[in-house]
C-alpha positions as a Python dict, from the first residue, in 0.01 Angstrom:
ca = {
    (1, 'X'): (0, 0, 0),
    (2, 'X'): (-249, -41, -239),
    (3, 'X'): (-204, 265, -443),
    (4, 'X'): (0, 182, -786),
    (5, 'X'): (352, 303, -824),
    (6, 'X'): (322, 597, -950),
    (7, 'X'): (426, 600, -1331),
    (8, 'X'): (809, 614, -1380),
    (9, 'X'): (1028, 705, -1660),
    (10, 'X'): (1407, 667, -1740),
    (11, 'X'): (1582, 791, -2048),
    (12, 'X'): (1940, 653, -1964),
    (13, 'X'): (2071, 299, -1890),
    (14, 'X'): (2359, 202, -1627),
    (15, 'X'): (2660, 159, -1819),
    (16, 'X'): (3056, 228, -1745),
    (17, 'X'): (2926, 374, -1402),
    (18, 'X'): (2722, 642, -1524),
    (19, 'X'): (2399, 713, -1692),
    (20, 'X'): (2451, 652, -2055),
    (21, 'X'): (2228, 759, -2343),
    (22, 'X'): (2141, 461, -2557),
    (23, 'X'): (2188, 472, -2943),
    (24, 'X'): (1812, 462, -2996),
    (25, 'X'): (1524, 656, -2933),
    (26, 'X'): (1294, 352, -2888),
    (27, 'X'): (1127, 302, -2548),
    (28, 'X'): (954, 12, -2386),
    (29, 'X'): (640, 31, -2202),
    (30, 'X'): (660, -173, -1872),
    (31, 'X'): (273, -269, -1716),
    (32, 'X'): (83, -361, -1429),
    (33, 'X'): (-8, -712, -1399),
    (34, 'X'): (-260, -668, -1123),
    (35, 'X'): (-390, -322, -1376),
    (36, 'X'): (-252, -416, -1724),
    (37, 'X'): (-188, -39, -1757),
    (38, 'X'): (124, 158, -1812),
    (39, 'X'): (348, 252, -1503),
    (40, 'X'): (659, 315, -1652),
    (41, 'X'): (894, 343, -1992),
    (42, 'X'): (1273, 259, -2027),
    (43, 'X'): (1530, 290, -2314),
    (44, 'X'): (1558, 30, -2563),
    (45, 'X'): (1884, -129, -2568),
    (46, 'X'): (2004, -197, -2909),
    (47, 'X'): (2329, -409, -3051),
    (48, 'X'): (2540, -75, -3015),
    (49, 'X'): (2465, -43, -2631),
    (50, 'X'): (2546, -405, -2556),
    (51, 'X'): (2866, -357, -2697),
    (52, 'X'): (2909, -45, -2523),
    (53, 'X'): (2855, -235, -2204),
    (54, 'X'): (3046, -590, -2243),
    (55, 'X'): (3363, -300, -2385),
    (56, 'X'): (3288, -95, -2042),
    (57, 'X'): (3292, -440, -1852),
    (58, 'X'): (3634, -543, -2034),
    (59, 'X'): (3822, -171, -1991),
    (60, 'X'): (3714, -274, -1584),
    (61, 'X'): (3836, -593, -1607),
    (62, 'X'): (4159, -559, -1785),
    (63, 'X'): (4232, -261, -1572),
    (64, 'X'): (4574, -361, -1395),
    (65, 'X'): (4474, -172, -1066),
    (66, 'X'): (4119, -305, -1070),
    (67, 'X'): (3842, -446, -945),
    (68, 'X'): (3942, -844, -1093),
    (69, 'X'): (4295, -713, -883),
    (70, 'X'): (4112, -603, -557),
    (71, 'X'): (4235, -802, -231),
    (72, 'X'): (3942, -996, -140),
    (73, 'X'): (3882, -804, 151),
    (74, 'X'): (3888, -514, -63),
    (75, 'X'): (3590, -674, -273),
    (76, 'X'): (3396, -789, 25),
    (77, 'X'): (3383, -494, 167),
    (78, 'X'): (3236, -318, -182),
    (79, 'X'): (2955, -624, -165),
    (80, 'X'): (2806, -475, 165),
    (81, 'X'): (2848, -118, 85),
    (82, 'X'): (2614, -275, -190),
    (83, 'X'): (2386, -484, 48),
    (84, 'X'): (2329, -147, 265),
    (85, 'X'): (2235, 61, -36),
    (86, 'X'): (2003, -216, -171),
    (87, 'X'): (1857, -201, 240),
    (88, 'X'): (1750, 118, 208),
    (89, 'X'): (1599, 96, -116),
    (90, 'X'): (1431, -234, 9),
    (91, 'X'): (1075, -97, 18),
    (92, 'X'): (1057, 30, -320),
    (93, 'X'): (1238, -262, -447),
    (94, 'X'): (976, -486, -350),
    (95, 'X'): (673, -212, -439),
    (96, 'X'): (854, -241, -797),
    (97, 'X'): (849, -594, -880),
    (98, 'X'): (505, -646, -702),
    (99, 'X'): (360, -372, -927),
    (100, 'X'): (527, -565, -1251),
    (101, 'X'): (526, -933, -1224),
    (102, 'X'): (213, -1021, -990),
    (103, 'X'): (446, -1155, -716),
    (104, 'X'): (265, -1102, -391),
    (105, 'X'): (393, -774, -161),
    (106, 'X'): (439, -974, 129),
    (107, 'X'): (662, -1225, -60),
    (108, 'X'): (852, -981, -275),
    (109, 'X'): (931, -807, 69),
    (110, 'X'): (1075, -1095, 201),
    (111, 'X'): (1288, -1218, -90),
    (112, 'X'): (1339, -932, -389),
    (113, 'X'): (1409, -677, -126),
    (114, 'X'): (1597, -902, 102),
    (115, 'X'): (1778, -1164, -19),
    (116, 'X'): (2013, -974, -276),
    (117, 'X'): (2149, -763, 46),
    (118, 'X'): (2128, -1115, 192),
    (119, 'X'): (2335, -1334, -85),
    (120, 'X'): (2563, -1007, -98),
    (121, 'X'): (2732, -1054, 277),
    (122, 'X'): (2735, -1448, 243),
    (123, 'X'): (2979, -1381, -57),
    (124, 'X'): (3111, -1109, 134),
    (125, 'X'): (3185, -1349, 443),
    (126, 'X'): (3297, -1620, 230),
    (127, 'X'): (3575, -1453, 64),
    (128, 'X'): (3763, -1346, 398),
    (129, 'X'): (3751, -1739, 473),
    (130, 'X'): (3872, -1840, 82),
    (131, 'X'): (4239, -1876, 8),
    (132, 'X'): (4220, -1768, -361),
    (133, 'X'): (4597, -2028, -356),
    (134, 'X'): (4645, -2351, -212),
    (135, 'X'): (4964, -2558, -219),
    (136, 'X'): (4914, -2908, -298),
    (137, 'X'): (5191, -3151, -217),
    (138, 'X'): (5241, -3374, -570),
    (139, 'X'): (5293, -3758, -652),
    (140, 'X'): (5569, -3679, -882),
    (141, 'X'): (5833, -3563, -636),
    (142, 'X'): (5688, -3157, -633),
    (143, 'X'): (5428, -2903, -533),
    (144, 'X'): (5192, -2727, -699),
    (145, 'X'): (5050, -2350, -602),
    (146, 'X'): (4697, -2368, -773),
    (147, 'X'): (4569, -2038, -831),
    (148, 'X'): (4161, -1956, -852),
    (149, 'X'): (4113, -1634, -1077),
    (150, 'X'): (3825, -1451, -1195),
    (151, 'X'): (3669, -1566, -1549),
    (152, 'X'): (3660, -1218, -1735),
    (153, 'X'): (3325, -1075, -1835),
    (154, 'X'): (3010, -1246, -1710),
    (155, 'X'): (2654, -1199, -1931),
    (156, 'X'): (2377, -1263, -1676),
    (157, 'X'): (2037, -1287, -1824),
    (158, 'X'): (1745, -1296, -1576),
    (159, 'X'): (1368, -1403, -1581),
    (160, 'X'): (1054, -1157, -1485),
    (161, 'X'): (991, -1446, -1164),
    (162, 'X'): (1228, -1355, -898),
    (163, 'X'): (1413, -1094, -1108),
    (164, 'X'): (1610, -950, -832),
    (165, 'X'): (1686, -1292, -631),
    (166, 'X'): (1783, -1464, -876),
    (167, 'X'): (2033, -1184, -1061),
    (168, 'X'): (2214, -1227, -715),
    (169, 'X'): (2212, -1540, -719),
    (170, 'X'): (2439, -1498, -1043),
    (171, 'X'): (2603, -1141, -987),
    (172, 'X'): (2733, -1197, -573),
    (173, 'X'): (2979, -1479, -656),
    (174, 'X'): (3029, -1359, -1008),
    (175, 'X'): (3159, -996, -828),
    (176, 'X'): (3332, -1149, -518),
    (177, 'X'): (3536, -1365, -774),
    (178, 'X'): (3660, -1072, -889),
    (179, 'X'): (3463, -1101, -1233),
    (180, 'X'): (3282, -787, -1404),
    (181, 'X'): (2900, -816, -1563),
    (182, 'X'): (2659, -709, -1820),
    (183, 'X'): (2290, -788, -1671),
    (184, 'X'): (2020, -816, -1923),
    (185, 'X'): (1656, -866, -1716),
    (186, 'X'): (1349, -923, -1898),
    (187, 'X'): (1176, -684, -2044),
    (188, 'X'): (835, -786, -1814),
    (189, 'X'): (1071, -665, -1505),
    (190, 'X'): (1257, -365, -1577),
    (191, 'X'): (1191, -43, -1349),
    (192, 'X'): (1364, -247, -1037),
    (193, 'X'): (1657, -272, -1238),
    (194, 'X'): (1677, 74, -1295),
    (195, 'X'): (1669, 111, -861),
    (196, 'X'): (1952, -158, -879),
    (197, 'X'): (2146, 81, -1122),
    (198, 'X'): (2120, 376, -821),
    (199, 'X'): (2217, 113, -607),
    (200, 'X'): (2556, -23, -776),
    (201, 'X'): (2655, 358, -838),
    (202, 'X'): (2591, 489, -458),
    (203, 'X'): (2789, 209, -303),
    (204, 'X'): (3075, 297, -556),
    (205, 'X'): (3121, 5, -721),
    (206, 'X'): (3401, 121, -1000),
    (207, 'X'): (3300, 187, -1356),
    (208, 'X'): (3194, -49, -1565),
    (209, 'X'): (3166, -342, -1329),
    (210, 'X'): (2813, -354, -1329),
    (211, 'X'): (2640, -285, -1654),
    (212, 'X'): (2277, -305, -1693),
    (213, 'X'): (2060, -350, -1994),
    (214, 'X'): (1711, -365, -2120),
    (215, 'X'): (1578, -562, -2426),
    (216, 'X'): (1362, -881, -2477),
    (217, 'X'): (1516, -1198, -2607),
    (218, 'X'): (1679, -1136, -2933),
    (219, 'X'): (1941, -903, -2723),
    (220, 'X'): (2020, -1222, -2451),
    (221, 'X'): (2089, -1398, -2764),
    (222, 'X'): (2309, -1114, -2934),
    (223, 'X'): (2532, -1130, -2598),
    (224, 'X'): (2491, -1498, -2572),
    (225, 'X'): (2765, -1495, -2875),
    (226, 'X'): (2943, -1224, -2818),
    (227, 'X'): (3287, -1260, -2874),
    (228, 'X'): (3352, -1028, -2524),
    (229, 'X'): (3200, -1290, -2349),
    (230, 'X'): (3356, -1542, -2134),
    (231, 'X'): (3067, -1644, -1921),
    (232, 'X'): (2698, -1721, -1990),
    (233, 'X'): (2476, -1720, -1666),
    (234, 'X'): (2115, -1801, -1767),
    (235, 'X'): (1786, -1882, -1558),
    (236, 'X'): (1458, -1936, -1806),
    (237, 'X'): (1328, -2164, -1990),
    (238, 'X'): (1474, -2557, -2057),
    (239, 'X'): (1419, -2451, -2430),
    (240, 'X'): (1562, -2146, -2450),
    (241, 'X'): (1840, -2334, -2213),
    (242, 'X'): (1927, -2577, -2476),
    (243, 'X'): (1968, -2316, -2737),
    (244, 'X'): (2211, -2100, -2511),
    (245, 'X'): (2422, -2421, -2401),
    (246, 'X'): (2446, -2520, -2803),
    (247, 'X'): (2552, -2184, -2863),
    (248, 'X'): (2796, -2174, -2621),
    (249, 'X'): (2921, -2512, -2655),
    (250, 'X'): (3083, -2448, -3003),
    (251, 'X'): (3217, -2114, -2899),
    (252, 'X'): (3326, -2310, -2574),
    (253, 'X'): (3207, -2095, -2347),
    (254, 'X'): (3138, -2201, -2017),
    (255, 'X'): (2767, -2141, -1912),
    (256, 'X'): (2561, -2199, -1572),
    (257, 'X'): (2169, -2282, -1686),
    (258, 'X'): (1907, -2278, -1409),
    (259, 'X'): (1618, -2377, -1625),
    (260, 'X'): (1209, -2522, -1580),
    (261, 'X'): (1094, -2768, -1299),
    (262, 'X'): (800, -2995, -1244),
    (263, 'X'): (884, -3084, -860),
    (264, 'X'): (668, -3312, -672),
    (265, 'X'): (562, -3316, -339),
    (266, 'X'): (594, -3659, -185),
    (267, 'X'): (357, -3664, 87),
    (268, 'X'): (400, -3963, 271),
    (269, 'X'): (93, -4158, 472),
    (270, 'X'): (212, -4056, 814),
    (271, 'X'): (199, -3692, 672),
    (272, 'X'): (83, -3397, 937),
    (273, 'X'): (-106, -3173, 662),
    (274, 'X'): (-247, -2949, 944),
    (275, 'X'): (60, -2875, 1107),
    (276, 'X'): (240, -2810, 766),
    (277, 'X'): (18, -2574, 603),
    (278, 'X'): (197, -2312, 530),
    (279, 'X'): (470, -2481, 436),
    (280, 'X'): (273, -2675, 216),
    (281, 'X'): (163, -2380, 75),
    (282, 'X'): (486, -2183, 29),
    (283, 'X'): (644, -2522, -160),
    (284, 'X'): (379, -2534, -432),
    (285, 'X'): (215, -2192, -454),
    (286, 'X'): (457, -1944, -362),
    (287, 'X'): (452, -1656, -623),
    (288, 'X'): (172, -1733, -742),
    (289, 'X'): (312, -2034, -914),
    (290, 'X'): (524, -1842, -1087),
    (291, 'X'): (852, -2021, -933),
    (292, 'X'): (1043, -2275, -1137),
    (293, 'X'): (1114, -2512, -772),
    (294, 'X'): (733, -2486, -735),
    (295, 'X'): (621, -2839, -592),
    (296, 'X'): (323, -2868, -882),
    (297, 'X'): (275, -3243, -870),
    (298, 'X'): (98, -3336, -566),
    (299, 'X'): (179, -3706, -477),
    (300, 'X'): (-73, -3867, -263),
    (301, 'X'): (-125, -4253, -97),
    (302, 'X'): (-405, -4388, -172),
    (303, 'X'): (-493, -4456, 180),
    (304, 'X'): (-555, -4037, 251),
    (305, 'X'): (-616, -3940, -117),
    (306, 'X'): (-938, -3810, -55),
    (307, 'X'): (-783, -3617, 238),
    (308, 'X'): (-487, -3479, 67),
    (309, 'X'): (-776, -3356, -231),
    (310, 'X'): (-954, -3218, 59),
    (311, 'X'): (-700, -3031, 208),
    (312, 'X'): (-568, -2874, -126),
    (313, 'X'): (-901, -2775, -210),
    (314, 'X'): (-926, -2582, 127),
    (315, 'X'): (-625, -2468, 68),
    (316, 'X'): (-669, -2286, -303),
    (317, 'X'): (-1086, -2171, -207),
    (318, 'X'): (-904, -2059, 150),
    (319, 'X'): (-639, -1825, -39),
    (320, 'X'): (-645, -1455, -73),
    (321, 'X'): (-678, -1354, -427),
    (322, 'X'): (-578, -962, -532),
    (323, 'X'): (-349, -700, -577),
    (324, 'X'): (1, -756, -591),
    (325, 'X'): (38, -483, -349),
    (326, 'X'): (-196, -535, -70),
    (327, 'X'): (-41, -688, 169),
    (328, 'X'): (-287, -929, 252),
    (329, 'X'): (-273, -1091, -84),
    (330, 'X'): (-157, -1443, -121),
    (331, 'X'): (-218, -1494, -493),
    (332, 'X'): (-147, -1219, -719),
    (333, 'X'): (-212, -1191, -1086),
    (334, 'X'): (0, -1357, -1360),
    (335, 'X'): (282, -1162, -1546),
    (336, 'X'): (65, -1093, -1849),
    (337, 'X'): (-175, -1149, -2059),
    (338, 'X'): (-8, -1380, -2253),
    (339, 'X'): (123, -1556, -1958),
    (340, 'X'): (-273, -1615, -1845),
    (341, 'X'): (-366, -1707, -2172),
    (342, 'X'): (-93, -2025, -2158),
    (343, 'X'): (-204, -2122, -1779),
    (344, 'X'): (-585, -2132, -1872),
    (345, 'X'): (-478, -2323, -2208),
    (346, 'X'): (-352, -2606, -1990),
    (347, 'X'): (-599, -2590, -1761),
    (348, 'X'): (-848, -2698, -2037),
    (349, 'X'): (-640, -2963, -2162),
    (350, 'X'): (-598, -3093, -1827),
    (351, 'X'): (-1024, -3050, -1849),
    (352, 'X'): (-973, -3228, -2178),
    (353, 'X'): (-766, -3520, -2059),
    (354, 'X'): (-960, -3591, -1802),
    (355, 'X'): (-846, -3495, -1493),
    (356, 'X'): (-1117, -3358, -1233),
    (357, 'X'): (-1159, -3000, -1208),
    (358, 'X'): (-1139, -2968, -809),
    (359, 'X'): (-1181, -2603, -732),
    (360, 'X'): (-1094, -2323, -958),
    (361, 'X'): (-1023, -2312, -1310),
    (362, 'X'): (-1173, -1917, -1424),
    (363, 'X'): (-1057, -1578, -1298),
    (364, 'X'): (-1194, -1425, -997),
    (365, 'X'): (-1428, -1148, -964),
    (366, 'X'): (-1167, -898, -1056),
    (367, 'X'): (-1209, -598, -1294),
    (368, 'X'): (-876, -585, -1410),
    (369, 'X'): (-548, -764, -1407),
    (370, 'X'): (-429, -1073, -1532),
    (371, 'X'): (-534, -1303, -1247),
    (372, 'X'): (-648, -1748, -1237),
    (373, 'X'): (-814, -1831, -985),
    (374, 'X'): (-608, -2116, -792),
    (375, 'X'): (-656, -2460, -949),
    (376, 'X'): (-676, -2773, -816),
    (377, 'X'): (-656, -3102, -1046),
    (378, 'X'): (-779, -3441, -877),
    (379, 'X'): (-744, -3829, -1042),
    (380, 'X'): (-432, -3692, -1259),
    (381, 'X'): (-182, -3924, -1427),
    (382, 'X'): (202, -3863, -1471),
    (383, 'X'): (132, -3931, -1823),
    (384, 'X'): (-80, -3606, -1867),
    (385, 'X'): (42, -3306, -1991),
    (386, 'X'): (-91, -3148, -1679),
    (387, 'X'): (134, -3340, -1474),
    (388, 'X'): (395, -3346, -1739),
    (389, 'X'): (502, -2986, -1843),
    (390, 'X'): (608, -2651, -1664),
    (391, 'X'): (262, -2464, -1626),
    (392, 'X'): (407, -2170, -1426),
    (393, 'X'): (81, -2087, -1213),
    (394, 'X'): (-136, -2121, -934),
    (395, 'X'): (-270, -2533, -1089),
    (396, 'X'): (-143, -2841, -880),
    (397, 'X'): (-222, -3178, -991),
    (398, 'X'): (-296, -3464, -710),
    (399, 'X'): (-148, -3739, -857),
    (400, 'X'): (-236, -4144, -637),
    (401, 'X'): (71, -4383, -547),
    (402, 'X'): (74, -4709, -376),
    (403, 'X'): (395, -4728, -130),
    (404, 'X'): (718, -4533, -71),
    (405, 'X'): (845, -4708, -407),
    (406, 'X'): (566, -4652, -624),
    (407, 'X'): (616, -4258, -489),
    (408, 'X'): (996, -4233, -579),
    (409, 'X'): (921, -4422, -888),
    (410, 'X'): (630, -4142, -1060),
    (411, 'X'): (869, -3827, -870),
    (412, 'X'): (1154, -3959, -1070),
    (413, 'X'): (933, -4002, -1394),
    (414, 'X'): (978, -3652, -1529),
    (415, 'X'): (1198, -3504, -1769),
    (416, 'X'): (1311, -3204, -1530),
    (417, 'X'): (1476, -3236, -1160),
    (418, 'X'): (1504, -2914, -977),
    (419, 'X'): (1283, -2939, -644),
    (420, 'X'): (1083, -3118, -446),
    (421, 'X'): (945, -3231, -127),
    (422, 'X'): (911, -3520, 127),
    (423, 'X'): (634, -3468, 415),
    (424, 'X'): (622, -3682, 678),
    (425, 'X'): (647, -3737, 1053),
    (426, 'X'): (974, -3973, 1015),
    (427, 'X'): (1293, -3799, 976),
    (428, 'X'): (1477, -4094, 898),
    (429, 'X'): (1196, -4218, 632),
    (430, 'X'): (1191, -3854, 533),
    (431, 'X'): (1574, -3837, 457),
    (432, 'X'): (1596, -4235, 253),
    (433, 'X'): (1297, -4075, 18),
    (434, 'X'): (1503, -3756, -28),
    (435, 'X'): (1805, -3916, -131),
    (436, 'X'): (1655, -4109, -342),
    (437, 'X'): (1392, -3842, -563),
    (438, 'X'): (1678, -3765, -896),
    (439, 'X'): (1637, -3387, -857),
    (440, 'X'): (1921, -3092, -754),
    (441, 'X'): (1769, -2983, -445),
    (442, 'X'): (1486, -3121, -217),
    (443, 'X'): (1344, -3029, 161),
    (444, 'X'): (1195, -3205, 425),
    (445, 'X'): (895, -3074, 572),
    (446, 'X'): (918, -2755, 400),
    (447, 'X'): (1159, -2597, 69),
    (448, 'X'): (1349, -2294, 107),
    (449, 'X'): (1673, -2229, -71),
    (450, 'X'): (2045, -2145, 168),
    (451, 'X'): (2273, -1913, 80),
    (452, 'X'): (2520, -2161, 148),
    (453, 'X'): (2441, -2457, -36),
    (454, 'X'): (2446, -2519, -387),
    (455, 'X'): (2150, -2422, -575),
    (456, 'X'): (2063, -2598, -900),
    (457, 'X'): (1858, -2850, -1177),
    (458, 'X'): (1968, -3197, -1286),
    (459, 'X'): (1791, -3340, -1623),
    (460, 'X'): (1573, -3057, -1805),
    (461, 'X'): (1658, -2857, -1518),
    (462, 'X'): (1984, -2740, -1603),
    (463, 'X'): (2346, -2756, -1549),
    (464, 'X'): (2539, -2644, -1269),
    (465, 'X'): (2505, -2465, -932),
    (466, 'X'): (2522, -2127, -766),
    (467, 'X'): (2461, -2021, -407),
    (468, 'X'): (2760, -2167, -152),
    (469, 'X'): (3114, -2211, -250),
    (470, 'X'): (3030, -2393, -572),
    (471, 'X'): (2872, -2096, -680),
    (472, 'X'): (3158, -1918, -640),
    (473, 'X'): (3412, -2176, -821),
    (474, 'X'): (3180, -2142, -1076),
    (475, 'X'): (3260, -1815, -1147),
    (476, 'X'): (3688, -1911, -1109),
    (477, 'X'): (3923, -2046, -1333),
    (478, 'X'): (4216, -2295, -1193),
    (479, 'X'): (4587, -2208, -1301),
    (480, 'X'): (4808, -2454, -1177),
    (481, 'X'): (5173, -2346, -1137),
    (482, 'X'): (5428, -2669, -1109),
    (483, 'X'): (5730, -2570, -865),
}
């Protein structure tokens, strides 16, 4: 499991159904963050091929026998023929992204490879129990039949983090609405999304459906105002975020933004650490870090600070550091060198600051590979940066509080709200916390996403949902008819 994926080379992108040759000869060179060498080249997409795709994904749409025309049962059962073929490419799905992004083999097999076939039968499910009509009786003496459609043509534009999960997340409800897509990953993440491309043509999804292309940012932003367009799907960054929702508001175009987080984990005095740690670890250091719900800021009473510091500490000297793909590994490398050089710049500020340097704060004993050694900050204050901004790596910062209050109070004093966590031994202490932490989504003795609730950032974090039946809706448009 060990071995690297062999080196891998495609010459054609998935567009209109079939293996198209782009307009330019240009290649990009995709790398190994756990190596930082070369394991595979893809086309460049240029302007021509993204218009290629969003005209292949309007011919689909606009066809009057198609798929936006499909009975829903007709559409659900496409979506598993999908969710089998992505099943038996699961493996080397998850060898893929682990190979590319750092993300830990025995995480990537339980989300990249599973929860796309996963997210693909919810939808699937879901529209067999959806009336697409509903009559409504009216207050002005008549009914009214009110009609959910599809939107048209959806741009989804992925990160490198979860880069299959979360183009699901975007591309299940935007398909069982009966909408057709042009997916542009990033260009960190890219050989997996050729695999996806075998995937979407085996199960016989029709022609121009799915299209896939490859290109860094300046091509999200070409498609971001394209006048094909009808929907903007977006999960990055809250700046790049704000850019993308000006855009689109003064083209009006409607746009779902899953952007940064800075979650906290409240852990309440009555907390059972022992009991909870691999929870604990899989809220706040699950991809190495790399995961924008990532519980970062540690919230500890005062009464079991030292504790809490302890435990952490055990926790990041305790982890398994190494290649992405052995499958003991619990901390990979980051995405890049780049990507390194950013987490290590805020550890020294938080060094700067400051803060005390618990455990970590180097790289580990590792020839090669772009890899921080897990990071623990003690005696932090909400007001540093540290505590403050999206860091995106294996760095937690144990921050004191005095009471419930004072807890709710600093987990509410941040400009994102995405996450978050409430740990203790209560459940109905646990639950008046919850409710009352200003963020889209927060669990109780542990954080893991549903299928079948929404999914999404208030604040910084973004703007409205996917996963569950909102997802869906956000992918219809309502047409009321007045009889």
């Amino acid at each position: 499991m060990t071995d690297e994926v062999n080196t891998l080379s495609y010459d054609s992108l998935y567009i209109g159904g079939e293996w198209h040759k782009p307009s330019s000869s240009e290649s990009l060179t995709v790398t190994s963050a756990s190596t930082g060498l070369a394991i595979g080249h893809v086309p460049l997409s240029t302007h021509a091929d993204a218009d290629t795709a969003v005209a292949a994904a309007r011919r689909a749409f606009n066809d009057p026998t198609g798929w936006a025309h499909w009975q829903p049962i007709e559409r659900a059962r496409a979506l598993v023929r999908l969710a089998d073929e992505l099943d038996a490419r699961k493996e080397e799905m998850a060898r893929r992204v682990s190979a590319q992004n750092g993300m830990p083999y025995s995480t990537s097999i339980n989300f990249e490879a599973a929860v796309p076939a996963g997210v693909l039968r919810y939808y699937a499910a879901l529209l067999e129990q959806t009336p697409t009509e509903e009559r409504r009786a009216g207050v002005m003496g008549g009914t009214t039949l009110i009609h959910r459609t599809p939107l048209g043509v959806v741009a989804a534009i992925v990160p490198w983090n979860f880069p299959q999960t979360l183009t699901f997340f975007k591309l299940a409800p935007a398909l069982a609405a009966g909408n057709t897509i042009v997916v542009k990953p990033s260009s960190e993440t890219l050989l997996d999304f050729a695999l996806l491309g075998e995937a979407v043509a085996a199960a016989g999804i029709p022609a121009g459906v799915v299209n896939i292309l490859t290109n860094g940012k300046e091509l999200g932003e070409y498609l971001v105002g394209h006048p094909d367009i009808d929907k903007i799907s977006f999960t990055g960054s809250t700046p790049v975020g704000r850019e993308i929702a000006g855009r689109a508001g003064k083209l009006l175009r409607p746009v779902t933004l899953e952007l940064g987080g800075k979650s906290a984990a409240l852990i309440l005095d009555d907390a059972d650490l022992a009991s909870n740690t691999e929870a604990l670890f899989f809220a706040s250091l699950l991809n190495n870090g790399q995961t924008c719900f990532a519980s970062t800021r540690i919230l500890a009473p005062r009464s079991r600070y030292d504790e809490v510091v302890g435990f952490y500490e055990a926790l990041a000297k305790g982890s398994v550091v190494g290649d992405a793909l052995d499958p003991a590994t619990q901390i990979g490398p980051m995405v890049s060198a780049n990507h390194r050089s950013t987490v290590e710049g805020y550890i020294q500020r938080g060094i700067a600051d400051g803060a005390t340097l618990v455990t970590g704060g180097g790289r580990p004993d590792i020839d090669s590979g772009w890899f921080v050694t897990p990071t623990i900050f003690a005696d932090v204050d909400n007001t540093l940066a540290i505590a403050r901004e999206e860091i995106f790596g294996p760095v937690l910062s144990i921050i004191p509080y005095e009471g419930d209050d004072e807890a709710i109070r600093i987990a509410n004093d941040s400009a994102y709200g995405l996450g978050g966590t409430v740990w203790t031994s209560d459940p109905e202490r646990a639950l008046r916390v919850a409710k009352q932490v200003q963020t889209g989504t927060i669990g109780i003795n542990h954080y893991l996403p549903d299928f079948a609730a929404p999914y999404g950032g208030v604040k910084g974090s973004g703007v409205g949902r996917e996963l569950g039946p909102e997802g869906l809706a956000h992918y219809q448009q309502l047409h009321s008819v007045y009889l």
